Amino acid sequence: MVRQIAVLGATGSIGASTLDVIQRHPNRYRPAVLAANRSVDEMERLCRLHAPDHAVMGDPEAAQALAEKLKDQTATEVSSGAAMLDQLVSAPAVDTVVAGIVGFAGLRATLSAAGAGKTILLANKEALVSAGGLFMDAVKRGGAALLPVDSEHNAMHQCLPTDARGRPQMHHVEKIILTASGGPFRGRTRASLTEVTPEEACAHPNWSMGQKISVDSATLANKGLELAEACWLFDRTPDQIDIVVHPQSIVHSMIRYCDGSVLAQLGQPDMRTPIAYCLGWPDRVAAGVAPLDLVSTGRLDFEAPDMTAFPCLALAKRAITQPGGMCVFSAANEVAVAAFLAREIRFTEIDVVIANALEAVTLSEPKSLDAVQTLDKEARSAAAQAVAQIASLNERHEKEQ
């Protein structure tokens, strides 16, 4: 039977890698639903290439433009809106949902897929970071199979025994070791990062990713988000997870067992490997990735993260222990990164915005999606105020000079 796949975030980097793997196995997988926000031209290309049953755009005007472009392709129905996406990912016609929409926008559909008992390939951090309790409850109630796409959590999953629904069995695990590339500024001092540009921050040495994720890697905020994810996925506390910087991005994460054994998953820094693992699980399918040559790799280095130069990681570690703290951290980080990319604040002011939001917002554990949205909104408002204040101070300082 050909599995029917919904690819949420089809025009992004995860979507592109997923569709590449799917194309290699047309007898096993078919992209039945493609979803994006506003990328009309790219969605038209994908719809003509893959002929999905449904194409869903987050923006109504983009949906209208896409429908006009696809007038001659009657096999694909074009629609828009979160409610339509919820309906499609919950429908019996879809077997597997690839949750690849970046940011809070992807949370609702991912929750719907979990509640409907789908196999979920999770690449949307916010489902766990902002609403971990809600999401994991929905997975359990719906009987969903949850498979992590992030290379680090995917590596952990590969190094653990699992049950028939893909749930990891944590018996005898002493420590999870989460690896970090260190980003493009590894080894730099805090002072040297003040004037870095968005272009420099987005130039990741190992991965080809979207701008927001690339900046998160440069600030190490992504490792804070991944730490929170690992706590939910593997039922661990932050002190049961170590973070090590591994600049080659060959060892994607490790599991240390009580007998002293350390199991690691190694591979090329190519997202098609974890995606193929999730699509094929519990089997294995070809990903189109070049074999790993350890001789040419030469060496594997490991070092402790520098939380003085990159305080986002320290902020995240504290936020994880506070009710709703990571929801605020994630929302504030989104606002701060957008402001940095727009050149409104400096790179070293991203963590300042996050810290201000964590202080300004009254924290509580959200018990419903509405509560998550309310907390997210409050965090964004506080972060936006912090951005405005910082930008105003910077402008005043420049005029005085």
mmCIF file of C-alpha atoms in Angstrom:
data_model
loop_
_atom_site.group_PDB
_atom_site.id
_atom_site.type_symbol
_atom_site.label_atom_id
_atom_site.label_comp_id
_atom_site.label_asym_id
_atom_site.label_seq_id
_atom_site.Cartn_x
_atom_site.Cartn_y
_atom_site.Cartn_z
ATOM 1 C CA MET A 1 0.000 0.000 0.000
ATOM 2 C CA VAL A 2 1.294 3.445 -0.943
ATOM 3 C CA ARG A 3 1.359 5.684 2.131
ATOM 4 C CA GLN A 4 -0.370 9.037 1.710
ATOM 5 C CA ILE A 5 1.797 11.840 3.108
ATOM 6 C CA ALA A 6 0.862 15.379 4.149
ATOM 7 C CA VAL A 7 3.904 17.652 3.913
ATOM 8 C CA LEU A 8 3.386 20.774 6.029
ATOM 9 C CA GLY A 9 5.928 23.407 5.106
ATOM 10 C CA ALA A 10 6.404 21.933 1.643
ATOM 11 C CA THR A 11 8.386 24.893 0.295
ATOM 12 C CA GLY A 12 10.864 24.973 3.187
ATOM 13 C CA SER A 13 14.103 23.040 3.626
ATOM 14 C CA ILE A 14 12.455 20.125 5.458
ATOM 15 C CA GLY A 15 9.726 19.970 2.843
ATOM 16 C CA ALA A 16 12.253 19.935 0.014
ATOM 17 C CA SER A 17 14.269 17.131 1.612
ATOM 18 C CA THR A 18 11.118 15.136 2.363
ATOM 19 C CA LEU A 19 9.847 15.400 -1.191
ATOM 20 C CA ASP A 20 13.281 14.393 -2.495
ATOM 21 C CA VAL A 21 13.140 11.170 -0.452
ATOM 22 C CA ILE A 22 9.509 10.531 -1.440
ATOM 23 C CA GLN A 23 10.386 10.873 -5.127
ATOM 24 C CA ARG A 24 12.932 8.092 -4.743
ATOM 25 C CA HIS A 25 10.219 5.664 -3.578
ATOM 26 C CA PRO A 26 7.072 6.269 -5.653
ATOM 27 C CA ASN A 27 5.840 2.753 -4.913
ATOM 28 C CA ARG A 28 5.902 3.429 -1.174
ATOM 29 C CA TYR A 29 4.967 7.088 -0.670
ATOM 30 C CA ARG A 30 2.805 9.760 -2.276
ATOM 31 C CA PRO A 31 2.513 13.435 -1.246
ATOM 32 C CA ALA A 32 -1.288 13.740 -0.969
ATOM 33 C CA VAL A 33 -1.314 17.145 0.783
ATOM 34 C CA LEU A 34 1.158 19.987 0.379
ATOM 35 C CA ALA A 35 0.936 23.036 2.650
ATOM 36 C CA ALA A 36 2.824 26.329 2.619
ATOM 37 C CA ASN A 37 2.235 29.946 3.571
ATOM 38 C CA ARG A 38 2.816 32.386 0.697
ATOM 39 C CA SER A 39 5.318 30.820 -1.754
ATOM 40 C CA VAL A 40 2.986 30.691 -4.745
ATOM 41 C CA ASP A 41 5.517 30.078 -7.517
ATOM 42 C CA GLU A 42 7.279 27.289 -5.652
ATOM 43 C CA MET A 43 3.980 25.666 -4.690
ATOM 44 C CA GLU A 44 2.882 25.760 -8.317
ATOM 45 C CA ARG A 45 6.095 23.957 -9.281
ATOM 46 C CA LEU A 46 5.602 21.348 -6.567
ATOM 47 C CA CYS A 47 1.950 20.787 -7.453
ATOM 48 C CA ARG A 48 2.784 20.239 -11.108
ATOM 49 C CA LEU A 49 5.592 17.872 -10.161
ATOM 50 C CA HIS A 50 3.771 15.826 -7.503
ATOM 51 C CA ALA A 51 0.063 16.309 -8.347
ATOM 52 C CA PRO A 52 -1.180 16.282 -4.729
ATOM 53 C CA ASP A 53 -4.880 15.971 -3.974
ATOM 54 C CA HIS A 54 -4.767 19.171 -1.916
ATOM 55 C CA ALA A 55 -2.615 22.293 -1.769
ATOM 56 C CA VAL A 56 -3.227 24.487 1.282
ATOM 57 C CA MET A 57 -1.877 28.009 1.625
ATOM 58 C CA GLY A 58 -1.788 29.856 4.915
ATOM 59 C CA ASP A 59 -2.496 33.150 3.169
ATOM 60 C CA PRO A 60 -5.897 33.442 1.383
ATOM 61 C CA GLU A 61 -4.552 35.748 -1.324
ATOM 62 C CA ALA A 62 -1.724 33.319 -2.024
ATOM 63 C CA ALA A 63 -4.287 30.518 -2.307
ATOM 64 C CA GLN A 64 -6.275 32.526 -4.822
ATOM 65 C CA ALA A 65 -3.140 33.218 -6.863
ATOM 66 C CA LEU A 66 -2.141 29.541 -6.755
ATOM 67 C CA ALA A 67 -5.617 28.413 -7.824
ATOM 68 C CA GLU A 68 -5.399 30.739 -10.815
ATOM 69 C CA LYS A 69 -2.021 29.307 -11.827
ATOM 70 C CA LEU A 70 -3.307 25.718 -11.466
ATOM 71 C CA LYS A 71 -6.555 26.151 -13.377
ATOM 72 C CA ASP A 72 -5.407 23.510 -15.861
ATOM 73 C CA GLN A 73 -4.499 20.991 -13.127
ATOM 74 C CA THR A 74 -7.847 19.750 -11.895
ATOM 75 C CA ALA A 75 -6.324 16.922 -9.828
ATOM 76 C CA THR A 76 -5.221 19.401 -7.138
ATOM 77 C CA GLU A 77 -7.751 21.274 -5.006
ATOM 78 C CA VAL A 78 -6.420 24.571 -3.664
ATOM 79 C CA SER A 79 -7.632 25.952 -0.339
ATOM 80 C CA SER A 80 -6.450 28.105 2.569
ATOM 81 C CA GLY A 81 -6.667 28.425 6.306
ATOM 82 C CA ALA A 82 -5.830 26.568 9.498
ATOM 83 C CA ALA A 83 -9.263 24.935 9.755
ATOM 84 C CA MET A 84 -8.920 23.327 6.330
ATOM 85 C CA LEU A 85 -5.441 22.065 7.178
ATOM 86 C CA ASP A 86 -6.742 20.580 10.449
ATOM 87 C CA GLN A 87 -9.450 18.765 8.517
ATOM 88 C CA LEU A 88 -7.044 17.348 5.941
ATOM 89 C CA VAL A 89 -4.370 16.099 8.354
ATOM 90 C CA SER A 90 -7.071 14.430 10.462
ATOM 91 C CA ALA A 91 -8.837 12.769 7.516
ATOM 92 C CA PRO A 92 -8.553 8.998 6.911
ATOM 93 C CA ALA A 93 -7.020 9.669 3.479
ATOM 94 C CA VAL A 94 -3.763 10.805 5.123
ATOM 95 C CA ASP A 95 -1.515 8.241 6.816
ATOM 96 C CA THR A 96 1.530 10.301 7.719
ATOM 97 C CA VAL A 97 2.029 13.991 8.534
ATOM 98 C CA VAL A 98 5.393 15.714 8.124
ATOM 99 C CA ALA A 99 5.210 18.653 10.542
ATOM 100 C CA GLY A 100 7.711 20.991 8.927
ATOM 101 C CA ILE A 101 6.076 24.413 9.318
ATOM 102 C CA VAL A 102 8.516 26.647 11.195
ATOM 103 C CA GLY A 103 7.321 28.469 14.287
ATOM 104 C CA PHE A 104 4.074 28.669 16.216
ATOM 105 C CA ALA A 105 2.056 28.566 12.975
ATOM 106 C CA GLY A 106 2.573 24.817 12.682
ATOM 107 C CA LEU A 107 1.340 23.933 16.167
ATOM 108 C CA ARG A 108 -2.408 23.640 15.577
ATOM 109 C CA ALA A 109 -2.208 21.230 12.639
ATOM 110 C CA THR A 110 0.393 19.115 14.432
ATOM 111 C CA LEU A 111 -1.902 18.798 17.451
ATOM 112 C CA SER A 112 -4.765 17.806 15.147
ATOM 113 C CA ALA A 113 -2.638 15.089 13.537
ATOM 114 C CA ALA A 114 -1.629 13.762 16.959
ATOM 115 C CA GLY A 115 -5.220 13.632 18.152
ATOM 116 C CA ALA A 116 -6.198 11.744 14.997
ATOM 117 C CA GLY A 117 -3.577 9.050 15.651
ATOM 118 C CA LYS A 118 -1.429 9.741 12.604
ATOM 119 C CA THR A 119 2.203 8.854 12.155
ATOM 120 C CA ILE A 120 3.882 12.211 12.766
ATOM 121 C CA LEU A 121 7.326 13.110 11.464
ATOM 122 C CA LEU A 122 8.022 15.983 13.834
ATOM 123 C CA ALA A 123 10.216 18.818 12.594
ATOM 124 C CA ASN A 124 8.182 21.610 14.184
ATOM 125 C CA LYS A 125 9.920 22.461 17.458
ATOM 126 C CA GLU A 126 7.077 24.567 18.802
ATOM 127 C CA ALA A 127 4.751 21.571 19.214
ATOM 128 C CA LEU A 128 6.990 20.408 22.036
ATOM 129 C CA VAL A 129 8.665 23.629 23.104
ATOM 130 C CA SER A 130 5.513 25.756 23.427
ATOM 131 C CA ALA A 131 2.950 23.053 24.175
ATOM 132 C CA GLY A 132 4.867 19.952 25.214
ATOM 133 C CA GLY A 133 2.342 18.754 27.781
ATOM 134 C CA LEU A 134 -0.629 19.283 25.477
ATOM 135 C CA PHE A 135 1.102 17.693 22.521
ATOM 136 C CA MET A 136 2.371 14.584 24.311
ATOM 137 C CA ASP A 137 -1.091 14.087 25.847
ATOM 138 C CA ALA A 138 -2.621 14.302 22.348
ATOM 139 C CA VAL A 139 -0.100 11.749 21.066
ATOM 140 C CA LYS A 140 -0.988 9.328 23.862
ATOM 141 C CA ARG A 141 -4.758 9.822 23.603
ATOM 142 C CA GLY A 142 -4.791 9.558 19.821
ATOM 143 C CA GLY A 143 -2.383 6.623 19.681
ATOM 144 C CA ALA A 144 -0.135 8.509 17.268
ATOM 145 C CA ALA A 145 3.317 7.280 16.296
ATOM 146 C CA LEU A 146 5.773 10.108 16.944
ATOM 147 C CA LEU A 147 9.093 10.079 15.059
ATOM 148 C CA PRO A 148 11.507 13.024 15.492
ATOM 149 C CA VAL A 149 13.022 14.515 12.326
ATOM 150 C CA ASP A 150 15.539 16.866 13.962
ATOM 151 C CA SER A 151 18.869 15.175 13.343
ATOM 152 C CA GLU A 152 19.802 15.166 17.030
ATOM 153 C CA HIS A 153 16.560 13.682 18.347
ATOM 154 C CA ASN A 154 16.406 11.329 15.401
ATOM 155 C CA ALA A 155 19.880 10.099 16.369
ATOM 156 C CA MET A 156 18.711 9.509 19.936
ATOM 157 C CA HIS A 157 15.709 7.584 18.635
ATOM 158 C CA GLN A 158 17.954 5.421 16.475
ATOM 159 C CA CYS A 159 20.127 4.563 19.493
ATOM 160 C CA LEU A 160 17.195 3.473 21.682
ATOM 161 C CA PRO A 161 14.911 0.428 21.608
ATOM 162 C CA THR A 162 11.308 1.328 20.737
ATOM 163 C CA ASP A 163 7.892 -0.241 21.054
ATOM 164 C CA ALA A 164 5.460 -0.929 18.204
ATOM 165 C CA ARG A 165 4.353 2.740 18.084
ATOM 166 C CA GLY A 166 7.889 4.089 17.989
ATOM 167 C CA ARG A 167 7.922 5.084 21.656
ATOM 168 C CA PRO A 168 11.499 4.966 23.015
ATOM 169 C CA GLN A 169 12.215 2.631 25.912
ATOM 170 C CA MET A 170 14.413 4.431 28.437
ATOM 171 C CA HIS A 171 15.363 1.516 30.690
ATOM 172 C CA HIS A 172 19.034 1.565 31.686
ATOM 173 C CA VAL A 173 19.693 4.981 30.060
ATOM 174 C CA GLU A 174 22.050 7.023 32.218
ATOM 175 C CA LYS A 175 22.522 10.108 30.053
ATOM 176 C CA ILE A 176 21.490 11.627 26.744
ATOM 177 C CA ILE A 177 24.292 13.501 24.987
ATOM 178 C CA LEU A 178 22.960 16.216 22.688
ATOM 179 C CA THR A 179 25.469 17.474 20.130
ATOM 180 C CA ALA A 180 25.727 20.988 18.714
ATOM 181 C CA SER A 181 27.705 22.175 15.712
ATOM 182 C CA GLY A 182 28.570 25.427 17.450
ATOM 183 C CA GLY A 183 27.302 27.389 14.445
ATOM 184 C CA PRO A 184 29.294 29.841 12.323
ATOM 185 C CA PHE A 185 30.681 31.757 15.325
ATOM 186 C CA ARG A 186 32.107 28.900 17.380
ATOM 187 C CA GLY A 187 35.177 30.064 19.283
ATOM 188 C CA ARG A 188 34.276 33.751 19.020
ATOM 189 C CA THR A 189 34.113 35.991 22.090
ATOM 190 C CA ARG A 190 30.950 37.828 23.075
ATOM 191 C CA ALA A 191 32.569 41.191 22.252
ATOM 192 C CA SER A 192 33.501 40.058 18.739
ATOM 193 C CA LEU A 193 29.862 39.233 17.888
ATOM 194 C CA THR A 194 28.427 42.728 18.301
ATOM 195 C CA GLU A 195 28.653 43.744 14.651
ATOM 196 C CA VAL A 196 27.991 40.439 12.872
ATOM 197 C CA THR A 197 25.494 40.651 10.003
ATOM 198 C CA PRO A 198 22.450 38.541 9.194
ATOM 199 C CA GLU A 199 24.326 37.163 6.200
ATOM 200 C CA GLU A 200 27.168 35.971 8.422
ATOM 201 C CA ALA A 201 24.768 34.459 10.955
ATOM 202 C CA CYS A 202 22.936 32.546 8.218
ATOM 203 C CA ALA A 203 26.131 31.049 6.768
ATOM 204 C CA HIS A 204 26.080 27.747 8.665
ATOM 205 C CA PRO A 205 29.265 25.745 8.092
ATOM 206 C CA ASN A 206 27.557 22.330 7.800
ATOM 207 C CA TRP A 207 23.820 22.636 7.103
ATOM 208 C CA SER A 208 21.695 24.345 4.481
ATOM 209 C CA MET A 209 18.716 25.713 6.413
ATOM 210 C CA GLY A 210 16.228 28.556 6.465
ATOM 211 C CA GLN A 211 17.207 31.945 7.872
ATOM 212 C CA LYS A 212 15.427 31.633 11.224
ATOM 213 C CA ILE A 213 16.852 28.198 12.000
ATOM 214 C CA SER A 214 20.314 29.307 10.875
ATOM 215 C CA VAL A 215 20.277 32.280 13.251
ATOM 216 C CA ASP A 216 19.064 29.999 16.044
ATOM 217 C CA SER A 217 22.073 27.790 15.387
ATOM 218 C CA ALA A 218 24.389 30.803 15.491
ATOM 219 C CA THR A 219 23.024 31.973 18.880
ATOM 220 C CA LEU A 220 22.730 28.393 20.243
ATOM 221 C CA ALA A 221 19.041 29.140 20.915
ATOM 222 C CA ASN A 222 18.298 26.097 18.774
ATOM 223 C CA LYS A 223 20.153 23.921 21.266
ATOM 224 C CA GLY A 224 17.984 25.305 24.045
ATOM 225 C CA LEU A 225 14.882 24.476 22.024
ATOM 226 C CA GLU A 226 16.254 21.000 21.297
ATOM 227 C CA LEU A 227 17.030 20.457 24.973
ATOM 228 C CA ALA A 228 13.376 21.170 25.782
ATOM 229 C CA GLU A 229 12.269 18.840 22.974
ATOM 230 C CA ALA A 230 14.481 16.034 24.261
ATOM 231 C CA CYS A 231 13.031 16.403 27.746
ATOM 232 C CA TRP A 232 9.507 15.844 26.361
ATOM 233 C CA LEU A 233 10.360 13.196 23.766
ATOM 234 C CA PHE A 234 12.415 11.021 26.088
ATOM 235 C CA ASP A 235 10.882 11.890 29.477
ATOM 236 C CA ARG A 236 14.091 13.374 30.862
ATOM 237 C CA THR A 237 14.973 16.370 33.030
ATOM 238 C CA PRO A 238 17.572 18.934 31.831
ATOM 239 C CA ASP A 239 20.191 17.556 34.226
ATOM 240 C CA GLN A 240 19.856 14.135 32.559
ATOM 241 C CA ILE A 241 20.990 15.606 29.228
ATOM 242 C CA ASP A 242 24.491 16.877 28.441
ATOM 243 C CA ILE A 243 25.227 19.248 25.562
ATOM 244 C CA VAL A 244 28.544 19.013 23.721
ATOM 245 C CA VAL A 245 29.785 21.024 20.747
ATOM 246 C CA HIS A 246 30.863 18.803 17.865
ATOM 247 C CA PRO A 247 31.853 21.041 14.919
ATOM 248 C CA GLN A 248 31.999 18.308 12.259
ATOM 249 C CA SER A 249 28.267 17.463 12.703
ATOM 250 C CA ILE A 250 29.026 13.794 12.033
ATOM 251 C CA VAL A 251 27.952 12.407 15.422
ATOM 252 C CA HIS A 252 24.371 13.600 15.679
ATOM 253 C CA SER A 253 23.782 12.579 19.307
ATOM 254 C CA MET A 254 24.594 9.788 21.746
ATOM 255 C CA ILE A 255 23.005 7.671 24.470
ATOM 256 C CA ARG A 256 25.040 6.585 27.492
ATOM 257 C CA TYR A 257 23.786 3.493 29.270
ATOM 258 C CA CYS A 258 24.301 2.459 32.891
ATOM 259 C CA ASP A 259 26.927 -0.139 31.934
ATOM 260 C CA GLY A 260 29.186 2.556 30.458
ATOM 261 C CA SER A 261 28.286 1.855 26.819
ATOM 262 C CA VAL A 262 27.766 4.920 24.617
ATOM 263 C CA LEU A 263 25.774 4.427 21.416
ATOM 264 C CA ALA A 264 26.090 7.104 18.742
ATOM 265 C CA GLN A 265 24.447 7.704 15.376
ATOM 266 C CA LEU A 266 26.833 9.012 12.736
ATOM 267 C CA GLY A 267 26.053 10.280 9.269
ATOM 268 C CA GLN A 268 26.497 13.018 6.729
ATOM 269 C CA PRO A 269 25.021 16.415 7.703
ATOM 270 C CA ASP A 270 22.074 15.870 5.336
ATOM 271 C CA MET A 271 18.466 16.048 6.554
ATOM 272 C CA ARG A 272 17.405 13.370 4.088
ATOM 273 C CA THR A 273 18.923 10.731 6.393
ATOM 274 C CA PRO A 274 16.664 11.387 9.425
ATOM 275 C CA ILE A 275 13.676 11.955 7.129
ATOM 276 C CA ALA A 276 14.261 8.626 5.369
ATOM 277 C CA TYR A 277 14.639 6.922 8.756
ATOM 278 C CA CYS A 278 11.255 8.305 9.863
ATOM 279 C CA LEU A 279 9.510 7.482 6.578
ATOM 280 C CA GLY A 280 10.885 3.960 6.533
ATOM 281 C CA TRP A 281 10.626 3.137 10.253
ATOM 282 C CA PRO A 282 10.782 0.398 11.410
ATOM 283 C CA ASP A 283 12.466 -0.484 8.109
ATOM 284 C CA ARG A 284 15.182 1.440 6.284
ATOM 285 C CA VAL A 285 14.911 3.115 2.887
ATOM 286 C CA ALA A 286 17.493 4.795 0.656
ATOM 287 C CA ALA A 287 17.834 8.540 1.249
ATOM 288 C CA GLY A 288 20.065 9.527 -1.675
ATOM 289 C CA VAL A 289 22.798 10.570 0.765
ATOM 290 C CA ALA A 290 26.480 9.964 -0.003
ATOM 291 C CA PRO A 291 28.127 7.325 2.227
ATOM 292 C CA LEU A 292 30.041 8.594 5.241
ATOM 293 C CA ASP A 293 33.793 8.257 4.753
ATOM 294 C CA LEU A 294 35.407 8.329 8.187
ATOM 295 C CA VAL A 295 38.931 8.279 6.748
ATOM 296 C CA SER A 296 38.368 11.499 4.808
ATOM 297 C CA THR A 297 36.567 12.992 7.811
ATOM 298 C CA GLY A 298 39.824 12.481 9.676
ATOM 299 C CA ARG A 299 38.850 13.570 13.172
ATOM 300 C CA LEU A 300 35.900 14.133 15.468
ATOM 301 C CA ASP A 301 36.194 16.954 17.999
ATOM 302 C CA PHE A 302 34.099 17.675 21.087
ATOM 303 C CA GLU A 303 34.072 20.646 23.450
ATOM 304 C CA ALA A 304 31.841 22.295 26.024
ATOM 305 C CA PRO A 305 29.460 25.044 24.831
ATOM 306 C CA ASP A 306 30.437 28.643 25.679
ATOM 307 C CA MET A 307 27.390 29.993 27.497
ATOM 308 C CA THR A 308 29.088 33.324 28.187
ATOM 309 C CA ALA A 309 29.459 34.126 24.491
ATOM 310 C CA PHE A 310 26.090 32.499 23.685
ATOM 311 C CA PRO A 311 23.746 33.179 26.637
ATOM 312 C CA CYS A 312 20.613 31.973 24.815
ATOM 313 C CA LEU A 313 21.474 28.434 25.863
ATOM 314 C CA ALA A 314 21.710 29.378 29.543
ATOM 315 C CA LEU A 315 18.411 31.273 29.277
ATOM 316 C CA ALA A 316 16.738 28.199 27.787
ATOM 317 C CA LYS A 317 18.079 25.867 30.469
ATOM 318 C CA ARG A 318 16.509 28.094 33.128
ATOM 319 C CA ALA A 319 13.272 28.561 31.185
ATOM 320 C CA ILE A 320 12.739 24.792 30.872
ATOM 321 C CA THR A 321 12.374 24.550 34.644
ATOM 322 C CA GLN A 322 9.688 27.291 34.758
ATOM 323 C CA PRO A 323 6.017 26.603 33.932
ATOM 324 C CA GLY A 324 5.408 27.969 30.426
ATOM 325 C CA GLY A 325 8.949 29.313 30.321
ATOM 326 C CA MET A 326 9.894 27.720 27.012
ATOM 327 C CA CYS A 327 6.701 28.944 25.366
ATOM 328 C CA VAL A 328 7.802 32.476 26.231
ATOM 329 C CA PHE A 329 11.413 31.756 25.244
ATOM 330 C CA SER A 330 10.378 30.404 21.841
ATOM 331 C CA ALA A 331 7.959 33.234 21.023
ATOM 332 C CA ALA A 332 10.367 35.946 22.149
ATOM 333 C CA ASN A 333 13.170 34.332 20.170
ATOM 334 C CA GLU A 334 11.062 34.380 16.999
ATOM 335 C CA VAL A 335 10.427 38.109 17.445
ATOM 336 C CA ALA A 336 14.067 38.825 18.244
ATOM 337 C CA VAL A 337 15.416 36.838 15.289
ATOM 338 C CA ALA A 338 13.004 38.574 12.914
ATOM 339 C CA ALA A 339 14.189 41.940 14.257
ATOM 340 C CA PHE A 340 17.831 40.949 13.802
ATOM 341 C CA LEU A 341 17.206 39.781 10.236
ATOM 342 C CA ALA A 342 15.491 43.131 9.586
ATOM 343 C CA ARG A 343 18.601 44.863 11.038
ATOM 344 C CA GLU A 344 16.566 46.453 13.837
ATOM 345 C CA ILE A 345 18.724 44.967 16.617
ATOM 346 C CA ARG A 346 22.210 43.490 16.907
ATOM 347 C CA PHE A 347 23.033 39.803 17.050
ATOM 348 C CA THR A 348 24.081 40.160 20.701
ATOM 349 C CA GLU A 349 20.725 41.749 21.525
ATOM 350 C CA ILE A 350 18.672 38.682 20.599
ATOM 351 C CA ASP A 351 19.246 37.141 24.023
ATOM 352 C CA VAL A 352 18.521 40.505 25.688
ATOM 353 C CA VAL A 353 15.060 40.540 24.085
ATOM 354 C CA ILE A 354 14.401 36.974 25.274
ATOM 355 C CA ALA A 355 15.562 37.741 28.815
ATOM 356 C CA ASN A 356 13.340 40.842 28.963
ATOM 357 C CA ALA A 357 10.309 38.833 27.819
ATOM 358 C CA LEU A 358 10.930 36.108 30.397
ATOM 359 C CA GLU A 359 11.010 38.799 33.099
ATOM 360 C CA ALA A 360 7.987 40.715 31.806
ATOM 361 C CA VAL A 361 5.516 37.848 31.294
ATOM 362 C CA THR A 362 3.736 36.133 34.170
ATOM 363 C CA LEU A 363 4.603 32.477 33.673
ATOM 364 C CA SER A 364 2.158 29.577 34.017
ATOM 365 C CA GLU A 365 1.831 26.149 32.418
ATOM 366 C CA PRO A 366 -0.733 26.403 29.576
ATOM 367 C CA LYS A 367 -3.495 23.806 29.888
ATOM 368 C CA SER A 368 -5.162 24.379 26.502
ATOM 369 C CA LEU A 369 -4.307 25.563 22.992
ATOM 370 C CA ASP A 370 -6.034 28.869 23.776
ATOM 371 C CA ALA A 371 -3.806 29.252 26.833
ATOM 372 C CA VAL A 372 -0.724 28.504 24.727
ATOM 373 C CA GLN A 373 -1.820 31.131 22.198
ATOM 374 C CA THR A 374 -2.444 33.674 24.959
ATOM 375 C CA LEU A 375 0.973 33.094 26.519
ATOM 376 C CA ASP A 376 2.589 33.198 23.074
ATOM 377 C CA LYS A 377 0.864 36.505 22.322
ATOM 378 C CA GLU A 378 1.954 38.034 25.626
ATOM 379 C CA ALA A 379 5.536 36.915 25.015
ATOM 380 C CA ARG A 380 5.558 38.381 21.511
ATOM 381 C CA SER A 381 4.177 41.668 22.788
ATOM 382 C CA ALA A 382 6.822 41.877 25.510
ATOM 383 C CA ALA A 383 9.550 40.975 23.016
ATOM 384 C CA ALA A 384 8.318 43.571 20.518
ATOM 385 C CA GLN A 385 8.451 46.217 23.248
ATOM 386 C CA ALA A 386 11.996 45.175 24.095
ATOM 387 C CA VAL A 387 12.979 45.356 20.418
ATOM 388 C CA ALA A 388 11.511 48.865 20.117
ATOM 389 C CA GLN A 389 13.361 50.049 23.226
ATOM 390 C CA ILE A 390 16.667 48.567 22.099
ATOM 391 C CA ALA A 391 16.306 49.949 18.569
ATOM 392 C CA SER A 392 15.517 53.404 19.993
ATOM 393 C CA LEU A 393 18.558 53.335 22.266
ATOM 394 C CA ASN A 394 20.786 52.206 19.381
ATOM 395 C CA GLU A 395 19.487 54.992 17.165
ATOM 396 C CA ARG A 396 20.076 57.581 19.894
ATOM 397 C CA HIS A 397 23.581 56.265 20.472
ATOM 398 C CA GLU A 398 24.409 56.456 16.766
ATOM 399 C CA LYS A 399 23.208 60.076 16.605
ATOM 400 C CA GLU A 400 25.336 61.006 19.623
ATOM 401 C CA GLN A 401 28.376 59.572 17.899
#
